Amino acid sequence: MSRHEARRDPVALEEIRRRAVKACGSGQSVKSVAAALGVRPGTVSDWRTLWRRGGMRALRRKRAKGRPRKLDCTRYGARILCIGELTKRPIR
């Protein structure tokens, strides 16, 4: 798996974070760990801070932030069915 593929896989990204924290804990510098993993040194420092505050559990992925959906799945499905019915009628 390439670095770019790993960044899209949440499980692989969590493993990269764990490896970074363990490498720093074993005495490697933040810069060398960042270079080995292909991330910025500030990112490795952020991961270390998260780990210090909340342990390995803090390195897990979080829910995506942003605006919630306007329609839930039920309403969305009903709207699609309604549009489908409207398109079946002949246009005058």
PDB file of N, CA and C in Angstrom:
ATOM      1  N   MET A   1       0.852  -1.174   0.000  1.00  0.00           N
ATOM      2  CA  MET A   1       0.000   0.000   0.000  1.00  0.00           C
ATOM      3  C   MET A   1       0.898   1.237   0.000  1.00  0.00           C
ATOM      4  N   SER A   2       0.651   2.158  -0.926  1.00  0.00           N
ATOM      5  CA  SER A   2       1.460   3.366  -0.996  1.00  0.00           C
ATOM      6  C   SER A   2       1.042   4.352   0.088  1.00  0.00           C
ATOM      7  N   ARG A   3       1.821   5.400   0.250  1.00  0.00           N
ATOM      8  CA  ARG A   3       1.502   6.409   1.270  1.00  0.00           C
ATOM      9  C   ARG A   3       0.166   7.072   0.990  1.00  0.00           C
ATOM     10  N   HIS A   4      -0.089   7.368  -0.291  1.00  0.00           N
ATOM     11  CA  HIS A   4      -1.344   8.040  -0.639  1.00  0.00           C
ATOM     12  C   HIS A   4      -2.546   7.137  -0.390  1.00  0.00           C
ATOM     13  N   GLU A   5      -2.410   5.851  -0.678  1.00  0.00           N
ATOM     14  CA  GLU A   5      -3.500   4.910  -0.408  1.00  0.00           C
ATOM     15  C   GLU A   5      -3.729   4.774   1.090  1.00  0.00           C
ATOM     16  N   ALA A   6      -2.655   4.775   1.860  1.00  0.00           N
ATOM     17  CA  ALA A   6      -2.775   4.639   3.315  1.00  0.00           C
ATOM     18  C   ALA A   6      -3.508   5.821   3.917  1.00  0.00           C
ATOM     19  N   ARG A   7      -3.338   6.987   3.341  1.00  0.00           N
ATOM     20  CA  ARG A   7      -3.995   8.173   3.888  1.00  0.00           C
ATOM     21  C   ARG A   7      -5.494   8.157   3.651  1.00  0.00           C
ATOM     22  N   ARG A   8      -5.947   7.373   2.711  1.00  0.00           N
ATOM     23  CA  ARG A   8      -7.389   7.269   2.461  1.00  0.00           C
ATOM     24  C   ARG A   8      -8.044   6.189   3.310  1.00  0.00           C
ATOM     25  N   ASP A   9      -7.248   5.290   3.823  1.00  0.00           N
ATOM     26  CA  ASP A   9      -7.766   4.191   4.635  1.00  0.00           C
ATOM     27  C   ASP A   9      -7.660   4.576   6.109  1.00  0.00           C
ATOM     28  N   PRO A  10      -8.789   4.736   6.790  1.00  0.00           N
ATOM     29  CA  PRO A  10      -8.752   5.180   8.188  1.00  0.00           C
ATOM     30  C   PRO A  10      -7.974   4.247   9.110  1.00  0.00           C
ATOM     31  N   VAL A  11      -8.061   2.952   8.874  1.00  0.00           N
ATOM     32  CA  VAL A  11      -7.344   1.991   9.719  1.00  0.00           C
ATOM     33  C   VAL A  11      -5.838   2.148   9.524  1.00  0.00           C
ATOM     34  N   ALA A  12      -5.413   2.310   8.278  1.00  0.00           N
ATOM     35  CA  ALA A  12      -3.991   2.484   7.996  1.00  0.00           C
ATOM     36  C   ALA A  12      -3.479   3.801   8.579  1.00  0.00           C
ATOM     37  N   LEU A  13      -4.288   4.839   8.523  1.00  0.00           N
ATOM     38  CA  LEU A  13      -3.879   6.125   9.079  1.00  0.00           C
ATOM     39  C   LEU A  13      -3.712   6.037  10.594  1.00  0.00           C
ATOM     40  N   GLU A  14      -4.599   5.314  11.249  1.00  0.00           N
ATOM     41  CA  GLU A  14      -4.458   5.120  12.694  1.00  0.00           C
ATOM     42  C   GLU A  14      -3.166   4.367  13.012  1.00  0.00           C
ATOM     43  N   GLU A  15      -2.828   3.400  12.183  1.00  0.00           N
ATOM     44  CA  GLU A  15      -1.588   2.642  12.390  1.00  0.00           C
ATOM     45  C   GLU A  15      -0.366   3.544  12.203  1.00  0.00           C
ATOM     46  N   ILE A  16      -0.414   4.437  11.226  1.00  0.00           N
ATOM     47  CA  ILE A  16       0.684   5.383  11.012  1.00  0.00           C
ATOM     48  C   ILE A  16       0.848   6.268  12.243  1.00  0.00           C
ATOM     49  N   ARG A  17      -0.254   6.724  12.801  1.00  0.00           N
ATOM     50  CA  ARG A  17      -0.193   7.561  14.007  1.00  0.00           C
ATOM     51  C   ARG A  17       0.430   6.790  15.171  1.00  0.00           C
ATOM     52  N   ARG A  18       0.003   5.531  15.344  1.00  0.00           N
ATOM     53  CA  ARG A  18       0.554   4.707  16.431  1.00  0.00           C
ATOM     54  C   ARG A  18       2.066   4.509  16.263  1.00  0.00           C
ATOM     55  N   ARG A  19       2.476   4.215  15.022  1.00  0.00           N
ATOM     56  CA  ARG A  19       3.900   4.006  14.762  1.00  0.00           C
ATOM     57  C   ARG A  19       4.707   5.265  15.060  1.00  0.00           C
ATOM     58  N   ALA A  20       4.141   6.419  14.695  1.00  0.00           N
ATOM     59  CA  ALA A  20       4.840   7.684  14.936  1.00  0.00           C
ATOM     60  C   ALA A  20       5.041   7.915  16.424  1.00  0.00           C
ATOM     61  N   VAL A  21       3.999   7.689  17.201  1.00  0.00           N
ATOM     62  CA  VAL A  21       4.090   7.901  18.649  1.00  0.00           C
ATOM     63  C   VAL A  21       5.079   6.919  19.277  1.00  0.00           C
ATOM     64  N   LYS A  22       5.033   5.662  18.852  1.00  0.00           N
ATOM     65  CA  LYS A  22       5.959   4.663  19.400  1.00  0.00           C
ATOM     66  C   LYS A  22       7.406   4.983  19.032  1.00  0.00           C
ATOM     67  N   ALA A  23       7.613   5.453  17.790  1.00  0.00           N
ATOM     68  CA  ALA A  23       8.970   5.797  17.358  1.00  0.00           C
ATOM     69  C   ALA A  23       9.515   6.968  18.174  1.00  0.00           C
ATOM     70  N   CYS A  24       8.680   7.958  18.428  1.00  0.00           N
ATOM     71  CA  CYS A  24       9.116   9.090  19.252  1.00  0.00           C
ATOM     72  C   CYS A  24       9.394   8.637  20.678  1.00  0.00           C
ATOM     73  N   GLY A  25       8.598   7.713  21.165  1.00  0.00           N
ATOM     74  CA  GLY A  25       8.799   7.187  22.510  1.00  0.00           C
ATOM     75  C   GLY A  25      10.074   6.378  22.649  1.00  0.00           C
ATOM     76  N   SER A  26      10.531   5.807  21.542  1.00  0.00           N
ATOM     77  CA  SER A  26      11.760   5.007  21.595  1.00  0.00           C
ATOM     78  C   SER A  26      13.010   5.856  21.393  1.00  0.00           C
ATOM     79  N   GLY A  27      12.825   7.176  21.292  1.00  0.00           N
ATOM     80  CA  GLY A  27      13.988   8.056  21.242  1.00  0.00           C
ATOM     81  C   GLY A  27      14.264   8.716  19.907  1.00  0.00           C
ATOM     82  N   GLN A  28      13.514   8.404  18.879  1.00  0.00           N
ATOM     83  CA  GLN A  28      13.734   9.050  17.590  1.00  0.00           C
ATOM     84  C   GLN A  28      13.223  10.487  17.641  1.00  0.00           C
ATOM     85  N   SER A  29      13.849  11.349  16.860  1.00  0.00           N
ATOM     86  CA  SER A  29      13.421  12.747  16.839  1.00  0.00           C
ATOM     87  C   SER A  29      12.136  12.895  16.030  1.00  0.00           C
ATOM     88  N   VAL A  30      11.415  13.956  16.322  1.00  0.00           N
ATOM     89  CA  VAL A  30      10.165  14.234  15.609  1.00  0.00           C
ATOM     90  C   VAL A  30      10.450  14.418  14.123  1.00  0.00           C
ATOM     91  N   LYS A  31      11.550  15.104  13.805  1.00  0.00           N
ATOM     92  CA  LYS A  31      11.892  15.346  12.397  1.00  0.00           C
ATOM     93  C   LYS A  31      12.159  14.045  11.646  1.00  0.00           C
ATOM     94  N   SER A  32      12.896  13.131  12.263  1.00  0.00           N
ATOM     95  CA  SER A  32      13.222  11.876  11.570  1.00  0.00           C
ATOM     96  C   SER A  32      11.981  11.005  11.397  1.00  0.00           C
ATOM     97  N   VAL A  33      11.106  10.993  12.395  1.00  0.00           N
ATOM     98  CA  VAL A  33       9.860  10.221  12.284  1.00  0.00           C
ATOM     99  C   VAL A  33       8.987  10.806  11.184  1.00  0.00           C
ATOM    100  N   ALA A  34       8.882  12.131  11.152  1.00  0.00           N
ATOM    101  CA  ALA A  34       8.069  12.797  10.130  1.00  0.00           C
ATOM    102  C   ALA A  34       8.605  12.504   8.733  1.00  0.00           C
ATOM    103  N   ALA A  35       9.913  12.558   8.575  1.00  0.00           N
ATOM    104  CA  ALA A  35      10.513  12.277   7.268  1.00  0.00           C
ATOM    105  C   ALA A  35      10.259  10.836   6.848  1.00  0.00           C
ATOM    106  N   ALA A  36      10.358   9.912   7.784  1.00  0.00           N
ATOM    107  CA  ALA A  36      10.149   8.495   7.466  1.00  0.00           C
ATOM    108  C   ALA A  36       8.704   8.212   7.065  1.00  0.00           C
ATOM    109  N   LEU A  37       7.763   8.932   7.664  1.00  0.00           N
ATOM    110  CA  LEU A  37       6.346   8.683   7.386  1.00  0.00           C
ATOM    111  C   LEU A  37       5.776   9.598   6.307  1.00  0.00           C
ATOM    112  N   GLY A  38       6.545  10.594   5.893  1.00  0.00           N
ATOM    113  CA  GLY A  38       6.082  11.488   4.834  1.00  0.00           C
ATOM    114  C   GLY A  38       5.050  12.502   5.302  1.00  0.00           C
ATOM    115  N   VAL A  39       5.186  12.948   6.549  1.00  0.00           N
ATOM    116  CA  VAL A  39       4.279  13.970   7.087  1.00  0.00           C
ATOM    117  C   VAL A  39       5.113  15.118   7.646  1.00  0.00           C
ATOM    118  N   ARG A  40       4.450  16.206   8.001  1.00  0.00           N
ATOM    119  CA  ARG A  40       5.151  17.346   8.583  1.00  0.00           C
ATOM    120  C   ARG A  40       5.508  17.058  10.043  1.00  0.00           C
ATOM    121  N   PRO A  41       6.611  17.629  10.522  1.00  0.00           N
ATOM    122  CA  PRO A  41       6.968  17.449  11.932  1.00  0.00           C
ATOM    123  C   PRO A  41       5.881  17.951  12.885  1.00  0.00           C
ATOM    124  N   GLY A  42       5.189  19.006  12.506  1.00  0.00           N
ATOM    125  CA  GLY A  42       4.096  19.516  13.338  1.00  0.00           C
ATOM    126  C   GLY A  42       2.977  18.505  13.500  1.00  0.00           C
ATOM    127  N   THR A  43       2.753  17.713  12.467  1.00  0.00           N
ATOM    128  CA  THR A  43       1.723  16.675  12.531  1.00  0.00           C
ATOM    129  C   THR A  43       2.114  15.609  13.548  1.00  0.00           C
ATOM    130  N   VAL A  44       3.371  15.204  13.516  1.00  0.00           N
ATOM    131  CA  VAL A  44       3.849  14.208  14.480  1.00  0.00           C
ATOM    132  C   VAL A  44       3.743  14.770  15.898  1.00  0.00           C
ATOM    133  N   SER A  45       4.083  16.042  16.071  1.00  0.00           N
ATOM    134  CA  SER A  45       3.955  16.674  17.395  1.00  0.00           C
ATOM    135  C   SER A  45       2.507  16.696  17.857  1.00  0.00           C
ATOM    136  N   ASP A  46       1.597  16.981  16.935  1.00  0.00           N
ATOM    137  CA  ASP A  46       0.165  16.973  17.277  1.00  0.00           C
ATOM    138  C   ASP A  46      -0.274  15.586  17.736  1.00  0.00           C
ATOM    139  N   TRP A  47       0.184  14.549  17.033  1.00  0.00           N
ATOM    140  CA  TRP A  47      -0.174  13.177  17.399  1.00  0.00           C
ATOM    141  C   TRP A  47       0.374  12.830  18.780  1.00  0.00           C
ATOM    142  N   ARG A  48       1.608  13.288  19.066  1.00  0.00           N
ATOM    143  CA  ARG A  48       2.190  13.032  20.391  1.00  0.00           C
ATOM    144  C   ARG A  48       1.378  13.716  21.483  1.00  0.00           C
ATOM    145  N   THR A  49       0.950  14.940  21.219  1.00  0.00           N
ATOM    146  CA  THR A  49       0.141  15.668  22.200  1.00  0.00           C
ATOM    147  C   THR A  49      -1.175  14.953  22.448  1.00  0.00           C
ATOM    148  N   LEU A  50      -1.819  14.504  21.370  1.00  0.00           N
ATOM    149  CA  LEU A  50      -3.064  13.745  21.520  1.00  0.00           C
ATOM    150  C   LEU A  50      -2.837  12.497  22.364  1.00  0.00           C
ATOM    151  N   TRP A  51      -1.744  11.801  22.080  1.00  0.00           N
ATOM    152  CA  TRP A  51      -1.436  10.568  22.801  1.00  0.00           C
ATOM    153  C   TRP A  51      -1.190  10.838  24.288  1.00  0.00           C
ATOM    154  N   ARG A  52      -0.464  11.919  24.594  1.00  0.00           N
ATOM    155  CA  ARG A  52      -0.197  12.256  25.994  1.00  0.00           C
ATOM    156  C   ARG A  52      -1.488  12.556  26.751  1.00  0.00           C
ATOM    157  N   ARG A  53      -2.418  13.208  26.091  1.00  0.00           N
ATOM    158  CA  ARG A  53      -3.667  13.596  26.752  1.00  0.00           C
ATOM    159  C   ARG A  53      -4.669  12.455  26.862  1.00  0.00           C
ATOM    160  N   GLY A  54      -4.713  11.584  25.838  1.00  0.00           N
ATOM    161  CA  GLY A  54      -5.762  10.563  25.834  1.00  0.00           C
ATOM    162  C   GLY A  54      -5.332   9.154  25.510  1.00  0.00           C
ATOM    163  N   GLY A  55      -4.037   8.905  25.415  1.00  0.00           N
ATOM    164  CA  GLY A  55      -3.555   7.564  25.110  1.00  0.00           C
ATOM    165  C   GLY A  55      -3.811   7.179  23.657  1.00  0.00           C
ATOM    166  N   MET A  56      -3.676   5.888  23.384  1.00  0.00           N
ATOM    167  CA  MET A  56      -3.852   5.399  22.011  1.00  0.00           C
ATOM    168  C   MET A  56      -5.269   5.636  21.496  1.00  0.00           C
ATOM    169  N   ARG A  57      -6.214   5.667  22.403  1.00  0.00           N
ATOM    170  CA  ARG A  57      -7.601   5.890  21.993  1.00  0.00           C
ATOM    171  C   ARG A  57      -7.776   7.270  21.337  1.00  0.00           C
ATOM    172  N   ALA A  58      -6.984   8.240  21.767  1.00  0.00           N
ATOM    173  CA  ALA A  58      -7.073   9.593  21.219  1.00  0.00           C
ATOM    174  C   ALA A  58      -6.572   9.662  19.780  1.00  0.00           C
ATOM    175  N   LEU A  59      -5.828   8.652  19.344  1.00  0.00           N
ATOM    176  CA  LEU A  59      -5.295   8.649  17.980  1.00  0.00           C
ATOM    177  C   LEU A  59      -6.283   8.081  16.964  1.00  0.00           C
ATOM    178  N   ARG A  60      -7.413   7.603  17.435  1.00  0.00           N
ATOM    179  CA  ARG A  60      -8.420   7.077  16.513  1.00  0.00           C
ATOM    180  C   ARG A  60      -9.044   8.209  15.718  1.00  0.00           C
ATOM    181  N   ARG A  61      -9.614   7.859  14.588  1.00  0.00           N
ATOM    182  CA  ARG A  61     -10.239   8.892  13.762  1.00  0.00           C
ATOM    183  C   ARG A  61     -11.508   9.407  14.428  1.00  0.00           C
ATOM    184  N   LYS A  62     -11.821  10.636  14.123  1.00  0.00           N
ATOM    185  CA  LYS A  62     -13.013  11.277  14.670  1.00  0.00           C
ATOM    186  C   LYS A  62     -14.077  11.358  13.578  1.00  0.00           C
ATOM    187  N   ARG A  63     -15.295  11.617  13.989  1.00  0.00           N
ATOM    188  CA  ARG A  63     -16.359  11.831  13.007  1.00  0.00           C
ATOM    189  C   ARG A  63     -16.043  13.077  12.200  1.00  0.00           C
ATOM    190  N   ALA A  64     -16.431  13.063  10.953  1.00  0.00           N
ATOM    191  CA  ALA A  64     -16.194  14.218  10.097  1.00  0.00           C
ATOM    192  C   ALA A  64     -17.007  15.406  10.597  1.00  0.00           C
ATOM    193  N   LYS A  65     -16.369  16.555  10.604  1.00  0.00           N
ATOM    194  CA  LYS A  65     -17.064  17.761  11.022  1.00  0.00           C
ATOM    195  C   LYS A  65     -17.738  18.371   9.808  1.00  0.00           C
ATOM    196  N   GLY A  66     -18.686  19.205  10.066  1.00  0.00           N
ATOM    197  CA  GLY A  66     -19.350  19.892   8.970  1.00  0.00           C
ATOM    198  C   GLY A  66     -20.843  19.966   9.186  1.00  0.00           C
ATOM    199  N   ARG A  67     -21.486  20.529   8.240  1.00  0.00           N
ATOM    200  CA  ARG A  67     -22.922  20.721   8.316  1.00  0.00           C
ATOM    201  C   ARG A  67     -23.634  19.378   8.189  1.00  0.00           C
ATOM    202  N   PRO A  68     -24.605  19.119   9.058  1.00  0.00           N
ATOM    203  CA  PRO A  68     -25.348  17.864   8.935  1.00  0.00           C
ATOM    204  C   PRO A  68     -26.254  17.879   7.707  1.00  0.00           C
ATOM    205  N   ARG A  69     -26.662  16.714   7.270  1.00  0.00           N
ATOM    206  CA  ARG A  69     -27.548  16.620   6.116  1.00  0.00           C
ATOM    207  C   ARG A  69     -28.887  17.266   6.412  1.00  0.00           C
ATOM    208  N   LYS A  70     -29.470  17.870   5.394  1.00  0.00           N
ATOM    209  CA  LYS A  70     -30.787  18.475   5.565  1.00  0.00           C
ATOM    210  C   LYS A  70     -31.870  17.407   5.577  1.00  0.00           C
ATOM    211  N   LEU A  71     -31.688  16.379   4.770  1.00  0.00           N
ATOM    212  CA  LEU A  71     -32.668  15.303   4.689  1.00  0.00           C
ATOM    213  C   LEU A  71     -32.059  14.020   5.230  1.00  0.00           C
ATOM    214  N   ASP A  72     -32.812  13.313   6.061  1.00  0.00           N
ATOM    215  CA  ASP A  72     -32.339  12.006   6.485  1.00  0.00           C
ATOM    216  C   ASP A  72     -32.628  11.005   5.366  1.00  0.00           C
ATOM    217  N   CYS A  73     -32.197   9.780   5.525  1.00  0.00           N
ATOM    218  CA  CYS A  73     -32.335   8.773   4.463  1.00  0.00           C
ATOM    219  C   CYS A  73     -33.791   8.533   4.081  1.00  0.00           C
ATOM    220  N   THR A  74     -34.689   8.521   5.057  1.00  0.00           N
ATOM    221  CA  THR A  74     -36.103   8.263   4.779  1.00  0.00           C
ATOM    222  C   THR A  74     -36.694   9.367   3.918  1.00  0.00           C
ATOM    223  N   ARG A  75     -36.450  10.601   4.303  1.00  0.00           N
ATOM    224  CA  ARG A  75     -36.981  11.728   3.528  1.00  0.00           C
ATOM    225  C   ARG A  75     -36.364  11.788   2.140  1.00  0.00           C
ATOM    226  N   TYR A  76     -35.063  11.498   2.056  1.00  0.00           N
ATOM    227  CA  TYR A  76     -34.389  11.527   0.768  1.00  0.00           C
ATOM    228  C   TYR A  76     -34.995  10.489  -0.171  1.00  0.00           C
ATOM    229  N   GLY A  77     -35.233   9.285   0.340  1.00  0.00           N
ATOM    230  CA  GLY A  77     -35.838   8.231  -0.478  1.00  0.00           C
ATOM    231  C   GLY A  77     -37.236   8.601  -0.924  1.00  0.00           C
ATOM    232  N   ALA A  78     -38.020   9.209  -0.029  1.00  0.00           N
ATOM    233  CA  ALA A  78     -39.380   9.630  -0.385  1.00  0.00           C
ATOM    234  C   ALA A  78     -39.344  10.693  -1.474  1.00  0.00           C
ATOM    235  N   ARG A  79     -38.405  11.602  -1.397  1.00  0.00           N
ATOM    236  CA  ARG A  79     -38.297  12.656  -2.410  1.00  0.00           C
ATOM    237  C   ARG A  79     -37.927  12.060  -3.769  1.00  0.00           C
ATOM    238  N   ILE A  80     -37.040  11.100  -3.793  1.00  0.00           N
ATOM    239  CA  ILE A  80     -36.654  10.448  -5.050  1.00  0.00           C
ATOM    240  C   ILE A  80     -37.855   9.732  -5.662  1.00  0.00           C
ATOM    241  N   LEU A  81     -38.632   9.036  -4.836  1.00  0.00           N
ATOM    242  CA  LEU A  81     -39.827   8.355  -5.341  1.00  0.00           C
ATOM    243  C   LEU A  81     -40.819   9.358  -5.913  1.00  0.00           C
ATOM    244  N   CYS A  82     -40.993  10.482  -5.246  1.00  0.00           N
ATOM    245  CA  CYS A  82     -41.916  11.516  -5.706  1.00  0.00           C
ATOM    246  C   CYS A  82     -41.465  12.073  -7.057  1.00  0.00           C
ATOM    247  N   ILE A  83     -40.196  12.338  -7.199  1.00  0.00           N
ATOM    248  CA  ILE A  83     -39.676  12.850  -8.470  1.00  0.00           C
ATOM    249  C   ILE A  83     -39.876  11.812  -9.562  1.00  0.00           C
ATOM    250  N   GLY A  84     -39.681  10.547  -9.224  1.00  0.00           N
ATOM    251  CA  GLY A  84     -39.905   9.479 -10.198  1.00  0.00           C
ATOM    252  C   GLY A  84     -41.341   9.434 -10.669  1.00  0.00           C
ATOM    253  N   GLU A  85     -42.284   9.624  -9.763  1.00  0.00           N
ATOM    254  CA  GLU A  85     -43.703   9.635 -10.130  1.00  0.00           C
ATOM    255  C   GLU A  85     -44.024  10.840 -11.005  1.00  0.00           C
ATOM    256  N   LEU A  86     -43.443  11.976 -10.701  1.00  0.00           N
ATOM    257  CA  LEU A  86     -43.706  13.184 -11.478  1.00  0.00           C
ATOM    258  C   LEU A  86     -43.192  13.058 -12.906  1.00  0.00           C
ATOM    259  N   THR A  87     -42.097  12.374 -13.092  1.00  0.00           N
ATOM    260  CA  THR A  87     -41.533  12.252 -14.435  1.00  0.00           C
ATOM    261  C   THR A  87     -42.283  11.234 -15.289  1.00  0.00           C
ATOM    262  N   LYS A  88     -43.119  10.398 -14.672  1.00  0.00           N
ATOM    263  CA  LYS A  88     -43.895   9.416 -15.437  1.00  0.00           C
ATOM    264  C   LYS A  88     -45.109  10.052 -16.100  1.00  0.00           C
ATOM    265  N   ARG A  89     -45.576  11.173 -15.561  1.00  0.00           N
ATOM    266  CA  ARG A  89     -46.774  11.812 -16.106  1.00  0.00           C
ATOM    267  C   ARG A  89     -46.454  12.502 -17.429  1.00  0.00           C
ATOM    268  N   PRO A  90     -47.381  12.471 -18.366  1.00  0.00           N
ATOM    269  CA  PRO A  90     -47.137  13.156 -19.642  1.00  0.00           C
ATOM    270  C   PRO A  90     -47.189  14.680 -19.456  1.00  0.00           C
ATOM    271  N   ILE A  91     -46.395  15.364 -20.214  1.00  0.00           N
ATOM    272  CA  ILE A  91     -46.362  16.824 -20.152  1.00  0.00           C
ATOM    273  C   ILE A  91     -47.366  17.375 -21.154  1.00  0.00           C
ATOM    274  N   ARG A  92     -48.158  18.362 -20.730  1.00  0.00           N
ATOM    275  CA  ARG A  92     -49.182  18.942 -21.613  1.00  0.00           C
ATOM    276  C   ARG A  92     -48.642  20.020 -22.482  1.00  0.00           C
TER     277      ARG A  92
END
